[in-house]
Coordinates of C-alpha atoms in Angstrom, one line a residue:
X1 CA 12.2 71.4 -113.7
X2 CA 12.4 68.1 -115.0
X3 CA 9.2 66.1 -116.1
X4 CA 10.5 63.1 -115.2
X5 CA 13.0 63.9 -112.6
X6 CA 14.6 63.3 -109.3
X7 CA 12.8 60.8 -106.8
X8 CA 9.7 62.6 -104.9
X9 CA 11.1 64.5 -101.9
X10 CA 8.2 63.3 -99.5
X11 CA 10.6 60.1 -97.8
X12 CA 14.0 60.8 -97.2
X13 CA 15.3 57.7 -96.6
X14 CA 15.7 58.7 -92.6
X15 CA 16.3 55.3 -90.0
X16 CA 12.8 54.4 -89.3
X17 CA 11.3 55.8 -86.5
X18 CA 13.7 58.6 -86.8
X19 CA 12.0 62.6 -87.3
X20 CA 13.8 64.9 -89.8
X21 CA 14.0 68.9 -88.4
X22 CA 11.1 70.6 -89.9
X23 CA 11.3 74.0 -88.1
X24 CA 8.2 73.7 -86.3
X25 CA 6.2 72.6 -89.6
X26 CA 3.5 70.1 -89.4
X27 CA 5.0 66.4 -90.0
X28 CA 2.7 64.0 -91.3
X29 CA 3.5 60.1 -90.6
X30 CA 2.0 58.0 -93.1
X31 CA 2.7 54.7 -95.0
X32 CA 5.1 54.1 -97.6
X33 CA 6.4 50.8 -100.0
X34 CA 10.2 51.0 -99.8
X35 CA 12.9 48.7 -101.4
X36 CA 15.5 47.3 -98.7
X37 CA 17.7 46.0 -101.3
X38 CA 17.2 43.7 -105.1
X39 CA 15.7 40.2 -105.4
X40 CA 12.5 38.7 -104.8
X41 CA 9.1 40.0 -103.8
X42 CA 10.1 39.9 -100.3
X43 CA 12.1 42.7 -101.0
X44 CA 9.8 45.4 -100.8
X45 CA 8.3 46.8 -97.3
X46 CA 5.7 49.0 -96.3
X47 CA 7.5 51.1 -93.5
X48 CA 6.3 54.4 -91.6
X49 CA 7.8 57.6 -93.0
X50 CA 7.7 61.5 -92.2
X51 CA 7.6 63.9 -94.3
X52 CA 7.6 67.8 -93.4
X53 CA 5.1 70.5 -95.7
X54 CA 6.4 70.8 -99.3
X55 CA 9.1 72.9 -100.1
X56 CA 8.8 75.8 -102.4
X57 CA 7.7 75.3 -106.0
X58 CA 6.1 72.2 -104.5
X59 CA 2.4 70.8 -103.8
X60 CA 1.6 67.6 -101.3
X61 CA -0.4 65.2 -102.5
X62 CA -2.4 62.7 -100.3
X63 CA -2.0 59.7 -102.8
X64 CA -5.4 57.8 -103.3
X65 CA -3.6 55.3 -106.2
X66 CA -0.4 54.2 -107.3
X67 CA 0.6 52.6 -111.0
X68 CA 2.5 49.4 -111.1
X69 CA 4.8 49.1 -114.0
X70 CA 7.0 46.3 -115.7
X71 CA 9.8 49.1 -115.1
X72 CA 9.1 48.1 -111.1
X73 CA 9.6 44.5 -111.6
X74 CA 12.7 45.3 -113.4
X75 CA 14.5 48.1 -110.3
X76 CA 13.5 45.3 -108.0
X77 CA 15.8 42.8 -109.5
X78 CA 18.2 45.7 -109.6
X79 CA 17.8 45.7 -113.7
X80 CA 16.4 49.8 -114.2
X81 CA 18.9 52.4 -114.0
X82 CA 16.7 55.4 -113.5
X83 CA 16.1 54.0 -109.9
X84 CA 18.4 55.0 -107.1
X85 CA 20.2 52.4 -105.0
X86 CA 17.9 50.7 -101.9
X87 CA 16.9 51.3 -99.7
X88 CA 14.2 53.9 -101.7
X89 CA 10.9 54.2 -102.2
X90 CA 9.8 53.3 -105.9
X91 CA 6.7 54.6 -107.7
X92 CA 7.1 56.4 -111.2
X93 CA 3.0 57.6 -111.4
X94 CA 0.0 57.9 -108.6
X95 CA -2.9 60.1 -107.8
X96 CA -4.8 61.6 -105.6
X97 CA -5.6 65.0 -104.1
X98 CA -3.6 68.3 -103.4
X99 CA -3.3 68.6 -99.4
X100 CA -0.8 71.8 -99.5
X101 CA 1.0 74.1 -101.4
X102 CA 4.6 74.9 -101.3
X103 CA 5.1 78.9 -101.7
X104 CA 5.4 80.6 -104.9
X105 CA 2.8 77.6 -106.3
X106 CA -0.1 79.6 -108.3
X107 CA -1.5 77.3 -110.7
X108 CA -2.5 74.6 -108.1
X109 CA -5.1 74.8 -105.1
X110 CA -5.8 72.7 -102.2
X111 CA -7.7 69.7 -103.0
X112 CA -7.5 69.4 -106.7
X113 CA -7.0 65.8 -108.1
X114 CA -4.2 65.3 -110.1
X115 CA -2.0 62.6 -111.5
X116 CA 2.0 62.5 -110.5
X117 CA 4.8 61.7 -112.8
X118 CA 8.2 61.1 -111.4
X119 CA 11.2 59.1 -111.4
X120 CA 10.7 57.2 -108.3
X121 CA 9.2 58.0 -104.6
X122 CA 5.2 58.0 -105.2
X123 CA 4.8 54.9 -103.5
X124 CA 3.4 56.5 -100.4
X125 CA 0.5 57.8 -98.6
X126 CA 1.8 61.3 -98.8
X127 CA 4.4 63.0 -101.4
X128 CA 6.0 66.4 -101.7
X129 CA 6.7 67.0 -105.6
X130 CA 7.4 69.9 -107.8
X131 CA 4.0 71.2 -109.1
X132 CA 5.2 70.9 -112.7
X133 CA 5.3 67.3 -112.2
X134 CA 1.5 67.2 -111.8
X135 CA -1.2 67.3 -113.9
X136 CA -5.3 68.3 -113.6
X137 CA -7.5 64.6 -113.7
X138 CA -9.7 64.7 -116.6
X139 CA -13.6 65.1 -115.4
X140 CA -14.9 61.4 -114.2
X141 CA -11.9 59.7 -114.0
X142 CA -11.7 57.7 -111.2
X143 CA -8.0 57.7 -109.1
X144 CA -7.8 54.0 -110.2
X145 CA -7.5 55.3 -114.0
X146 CA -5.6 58.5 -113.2
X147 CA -2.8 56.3 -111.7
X148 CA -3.0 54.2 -115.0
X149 CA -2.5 56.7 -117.3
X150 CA 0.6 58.4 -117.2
X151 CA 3.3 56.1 -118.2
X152 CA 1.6 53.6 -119.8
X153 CA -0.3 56.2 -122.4
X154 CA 2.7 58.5 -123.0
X155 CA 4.5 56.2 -124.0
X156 CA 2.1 54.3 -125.9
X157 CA 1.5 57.9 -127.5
X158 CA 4.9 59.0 -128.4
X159 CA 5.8 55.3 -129.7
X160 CA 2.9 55.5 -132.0
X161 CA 2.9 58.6 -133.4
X162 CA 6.1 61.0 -132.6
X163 CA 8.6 57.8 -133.8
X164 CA 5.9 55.8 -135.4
X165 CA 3.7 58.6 -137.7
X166 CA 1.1 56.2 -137.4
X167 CA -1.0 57.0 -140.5
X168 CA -4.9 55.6 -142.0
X169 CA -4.6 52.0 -143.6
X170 CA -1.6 51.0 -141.3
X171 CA -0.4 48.0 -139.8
X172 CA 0.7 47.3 -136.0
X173 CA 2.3 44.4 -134.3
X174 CA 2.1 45.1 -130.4
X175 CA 3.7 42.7 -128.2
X176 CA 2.7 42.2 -124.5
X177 CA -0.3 43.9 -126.1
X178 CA -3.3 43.0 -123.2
X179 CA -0.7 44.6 -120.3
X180 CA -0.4 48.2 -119.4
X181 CA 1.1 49.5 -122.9
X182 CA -0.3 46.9 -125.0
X183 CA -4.0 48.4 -124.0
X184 CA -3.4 51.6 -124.6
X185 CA -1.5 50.9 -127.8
X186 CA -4.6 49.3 -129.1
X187 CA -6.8 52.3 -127.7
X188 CA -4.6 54.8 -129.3
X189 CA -4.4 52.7 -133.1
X190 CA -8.0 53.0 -133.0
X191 CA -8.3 56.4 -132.8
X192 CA -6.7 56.4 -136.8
X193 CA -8.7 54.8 -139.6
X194 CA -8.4 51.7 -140.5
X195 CA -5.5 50.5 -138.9
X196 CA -5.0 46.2 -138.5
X197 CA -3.9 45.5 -134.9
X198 CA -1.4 42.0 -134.8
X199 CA -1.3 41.3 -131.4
X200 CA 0.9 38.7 -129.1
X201 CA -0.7 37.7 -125.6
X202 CA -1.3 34.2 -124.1
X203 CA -4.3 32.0 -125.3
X204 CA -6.8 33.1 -122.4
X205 CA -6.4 36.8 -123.2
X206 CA -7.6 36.6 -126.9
X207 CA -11.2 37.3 -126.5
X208 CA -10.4 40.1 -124.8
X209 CA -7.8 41.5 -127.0
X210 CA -10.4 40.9 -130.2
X211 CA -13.3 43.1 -128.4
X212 CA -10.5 45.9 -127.9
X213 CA -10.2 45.8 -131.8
X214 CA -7.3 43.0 -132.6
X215 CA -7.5 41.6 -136.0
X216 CA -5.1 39.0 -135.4
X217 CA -4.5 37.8 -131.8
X218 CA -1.2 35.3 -132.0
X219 CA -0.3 33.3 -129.0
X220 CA 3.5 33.6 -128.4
X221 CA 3.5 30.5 -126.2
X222 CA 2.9 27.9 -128.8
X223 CA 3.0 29.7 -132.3
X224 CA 5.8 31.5 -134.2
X225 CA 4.5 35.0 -134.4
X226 CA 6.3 36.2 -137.0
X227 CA 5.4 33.4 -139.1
X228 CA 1.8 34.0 -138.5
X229 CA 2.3 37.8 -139.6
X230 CA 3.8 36.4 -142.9
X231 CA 0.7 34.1 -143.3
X232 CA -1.6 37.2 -143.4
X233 CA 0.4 39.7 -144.5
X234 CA 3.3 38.5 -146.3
X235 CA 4.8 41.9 -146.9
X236 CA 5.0 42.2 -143.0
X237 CA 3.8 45.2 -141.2
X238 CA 4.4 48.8 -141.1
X239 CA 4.8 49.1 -137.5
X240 CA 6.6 47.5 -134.5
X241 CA 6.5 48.0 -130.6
X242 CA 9.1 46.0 -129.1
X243 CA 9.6 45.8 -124.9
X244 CA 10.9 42.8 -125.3
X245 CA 14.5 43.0 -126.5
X246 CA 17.0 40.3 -127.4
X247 CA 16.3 37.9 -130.6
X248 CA 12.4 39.6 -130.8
X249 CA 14.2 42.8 -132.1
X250 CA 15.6 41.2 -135.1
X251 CA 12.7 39.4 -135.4
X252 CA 10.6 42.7 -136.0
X253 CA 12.6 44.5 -137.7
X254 CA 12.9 41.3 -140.2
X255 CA 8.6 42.2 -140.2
X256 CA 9.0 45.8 -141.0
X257 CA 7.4 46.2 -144.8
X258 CA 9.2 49.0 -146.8
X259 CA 9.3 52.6 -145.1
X260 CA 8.6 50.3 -141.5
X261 CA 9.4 51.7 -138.1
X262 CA 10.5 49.4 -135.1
X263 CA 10.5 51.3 -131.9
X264 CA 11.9 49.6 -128.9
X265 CA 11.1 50.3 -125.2
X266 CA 11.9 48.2 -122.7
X267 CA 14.1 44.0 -122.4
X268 CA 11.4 42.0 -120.8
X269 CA 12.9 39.5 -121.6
X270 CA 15.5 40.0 -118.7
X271 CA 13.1 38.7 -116.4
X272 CA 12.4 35.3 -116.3
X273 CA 12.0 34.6 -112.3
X274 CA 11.8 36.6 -109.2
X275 CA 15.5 37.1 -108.9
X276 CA 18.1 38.3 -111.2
X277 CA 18.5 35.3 -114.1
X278 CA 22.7 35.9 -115.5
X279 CA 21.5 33.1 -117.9
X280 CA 18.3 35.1 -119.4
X281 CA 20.7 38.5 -119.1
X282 CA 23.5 37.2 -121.1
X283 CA 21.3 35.1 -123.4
X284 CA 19.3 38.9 -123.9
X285 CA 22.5 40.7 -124.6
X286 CA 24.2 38.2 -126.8
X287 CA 20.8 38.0 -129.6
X288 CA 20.6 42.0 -129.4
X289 CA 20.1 43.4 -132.4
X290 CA 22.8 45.9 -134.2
X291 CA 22.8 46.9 -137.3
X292 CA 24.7 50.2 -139.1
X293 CA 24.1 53.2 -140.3
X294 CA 24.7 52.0 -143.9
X295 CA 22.7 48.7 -143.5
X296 CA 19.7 51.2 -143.2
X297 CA 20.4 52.8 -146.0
X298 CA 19.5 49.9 -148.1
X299 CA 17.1 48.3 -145.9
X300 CA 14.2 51.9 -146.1
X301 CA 13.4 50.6 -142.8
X302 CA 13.9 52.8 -139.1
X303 CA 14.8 51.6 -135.8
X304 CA 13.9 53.6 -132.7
X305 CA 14.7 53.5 -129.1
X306 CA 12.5 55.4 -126.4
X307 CA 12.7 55.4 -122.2
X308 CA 10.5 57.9 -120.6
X309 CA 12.8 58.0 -117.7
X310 CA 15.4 59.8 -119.8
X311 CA 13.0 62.5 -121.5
X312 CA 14.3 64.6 -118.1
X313 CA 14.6 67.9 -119.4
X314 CA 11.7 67.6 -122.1
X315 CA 8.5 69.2 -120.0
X316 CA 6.9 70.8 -122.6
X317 CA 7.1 67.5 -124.8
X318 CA 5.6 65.8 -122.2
X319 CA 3.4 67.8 -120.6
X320 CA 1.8 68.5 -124.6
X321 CA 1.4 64.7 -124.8
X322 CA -0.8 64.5 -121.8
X323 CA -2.8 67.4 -122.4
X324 CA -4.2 65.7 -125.6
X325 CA -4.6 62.6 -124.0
X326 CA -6.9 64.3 -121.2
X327 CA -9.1 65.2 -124.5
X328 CA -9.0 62.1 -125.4
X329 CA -9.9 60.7 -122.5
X330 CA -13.0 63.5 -122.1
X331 CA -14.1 62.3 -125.8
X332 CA -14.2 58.8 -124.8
X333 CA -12.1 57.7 -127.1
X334 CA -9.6 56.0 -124.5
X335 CA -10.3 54.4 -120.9
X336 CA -7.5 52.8 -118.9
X337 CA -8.5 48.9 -118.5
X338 CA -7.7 48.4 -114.7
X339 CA -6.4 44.8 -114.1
X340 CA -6.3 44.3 -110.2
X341 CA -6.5 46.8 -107.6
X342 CA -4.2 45.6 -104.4
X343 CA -3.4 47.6 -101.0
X344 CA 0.4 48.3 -100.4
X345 CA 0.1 45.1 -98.0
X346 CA -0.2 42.7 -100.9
X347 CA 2.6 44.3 -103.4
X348 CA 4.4 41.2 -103.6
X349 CA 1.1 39.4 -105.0
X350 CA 0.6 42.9 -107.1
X351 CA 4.6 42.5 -108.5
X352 CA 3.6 38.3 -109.0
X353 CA 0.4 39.2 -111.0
X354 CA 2.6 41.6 -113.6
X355 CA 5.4 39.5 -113.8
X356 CA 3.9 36.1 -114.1
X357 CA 1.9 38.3 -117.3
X358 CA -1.4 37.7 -115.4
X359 CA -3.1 40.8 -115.7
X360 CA -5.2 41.9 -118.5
X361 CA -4.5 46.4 -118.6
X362 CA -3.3 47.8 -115.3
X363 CA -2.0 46.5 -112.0
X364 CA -3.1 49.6 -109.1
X365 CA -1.1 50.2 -106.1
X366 CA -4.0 51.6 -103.1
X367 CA -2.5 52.6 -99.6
X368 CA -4.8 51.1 -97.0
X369 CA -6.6 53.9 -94.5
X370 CA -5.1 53.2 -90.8
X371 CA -8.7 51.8 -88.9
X372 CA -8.9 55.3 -86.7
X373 CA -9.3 56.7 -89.8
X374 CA -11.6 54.4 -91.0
X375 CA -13.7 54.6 -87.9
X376 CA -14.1 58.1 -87.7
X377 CA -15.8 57.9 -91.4
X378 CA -17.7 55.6 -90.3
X379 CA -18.9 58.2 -87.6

């Protein structure tokens, strides 16, 4: 089993309205996001689906919360490769509660909360995953956070300290540092003594990002960022996080001190409107950064790359990470920041908040309860 691995088996992509043979199993019609092809917002749908009970080795989940990540904005312009052609459902992370269990599943019972990690395919009301791919909620944590944990922290977690060996007396730049990532970067350094946070977010984010413990707030918009590292520390820092790709990779490893680390996860810089920019694509590619084996050498300086989507076959890795991220959750030591929470109705003002870098922490997915549903709780 893969940790993060094939789409969620609870939509097959069936013609809507159409019933897939179950063998006189219980089907269950709910609500799910689905991408009907790349381009703008209006791109995703919320279409019925059915899905029969889960298979063996798997659990059904009835999804209370969804995560939103920049990795989303990115399959809908048709820029992520982990994502399967449209029309599909996206969704790499949700939560909610167990509603039944495949056979030969032991470790899981009927209405535990859990949080999901998979490829694609949690964008729904209901999904059938492998149990492996789920993982106990910590005690108080609200579906809202559970959904905002997976991705975001891992890799946060394995960026800082599996590549990074973030150590006491450190330095960090984090870019994009008040969205999903950025948060918990900042969470995570302060969890080590003593470490100086350099942090690049627009102007209106700063007081926030200087109450989650950022020395040095820098506002890409209308200062040179690296310039303003030099200003403090002329030596540079020790550690960089880079999503963004392009010319900013050069720039930080041209930061790194001696001994530095740059670890690069993600090309945000791809995006630059709703649609698919061949300008901002080409203009990324050309300023990527290279550099050889034997420019290293004399340079003492490492450059990393990491994509959760491609740890596939790495469960134990994975599943370690999030086990000592549930204790550090339980010691209070981190709390997902929860940006917006928006029903699967309003996705296109949910993808607009991200990718106009609106949102302060996490943008949450909810599935809206059909009114009969509603009614009867009312009763």
């Amino acid at each position: 089993m893969s940790a993060e691995p094939a789409p969620a088996s609870a939509a097959p992509e069936p013609v809507p309205g159409s019933e897939p043979p179950t063998g006189g199993k219980v089907v269950v019609e709910h609500r799910a996001l689905v991408l009907t092809g790349y381009g703008g917002y209006d791109k995703l749908k919320v279409q019925a689906r059915r899905a029969a009970d889960p298979r063996p080795g798997e659990v059904s989940v009835s999804v209370r919360a969804c995560g939103l990540n920049f990795a989303d904005v990115m399959a809908r312009q048709g820029l992520y490769d982990r994502l399967p052609p449209p029309p599909i459902c996206p969704g790499m992370e949700c939560a909610g509660t167990i509603r039944a269990l495949g056979d030969g599943v032991r470790d899981r019972q009927v209405g535990d909360k859990v949080m999901v990690l998979a490829r694609s395919g949690l964008w729904q009301e209901v999904v059938n995953v492998p149990a492996s791919q789920t993982f106990p909620m910590p005690e108080g944590m609200s579906f809202e956070e559970a959904a905002a944990l997976l991705v975001n922290y891992i890799t946060a977690y394995m960026v800082l300290f599996d590549f990074g060996n973030l150590r006491p007396n450190q330095s960090v730049l984090i870019h994009m540092a008040a969205g999903g990532v950025g948060t918990a970067a900042i969470q995570l350094c302060k969890t080590v003594e003593n470490v100086t946070i350099f942090g690049t977010a627009s102007a209106s984010k700063h007081n926030f990002l200087k109450e989650s413990g950022v020395a040095h707030p820098i506002d890409y918009r209308t200062m040179d960022y690296a310039e303003e590292i030099r200003k403090i520390s002329p030596k540079g820092v020790d550690i960089v996080l880079d999503p963004l790709g392009g010319s900013d990779t050069s720039k930080a490893f041209n930061l790194l001190k001696p001994m530095g680390k740059l670890i690069t996860y993600g090309a945000a810089n791809l995006i630059t409107g709703q649609k698919k920019n061949l300008m901002a694509m080409a203009k990324t590619w050309w300023n990527q950064f290279s550099i050889t084996a034997l420019q290293l050498l004399s340079q003492n300086k490492a450059v990393c790359g990491y994509h959760l989507g491609y740890l596939d076959e790495e469960v134990e890795l994975v599943r370690s990470v999030v086990a000592k991220l549930a204790d550090l959750y339980s010691q209070g030591k981190i709390k997902p920041k929860i940006d917006s929470v928006w029903p699967f109705d309003q996705v296109a003002e949910a993808m607009r908040q991200m990718q106009e870098k609106k949102n302060v922490g996490k943008v949450i997915l909810v599935p809206e309860a059909p009114k009969e549903e509603s009614k009867k709780a009312e009763n």
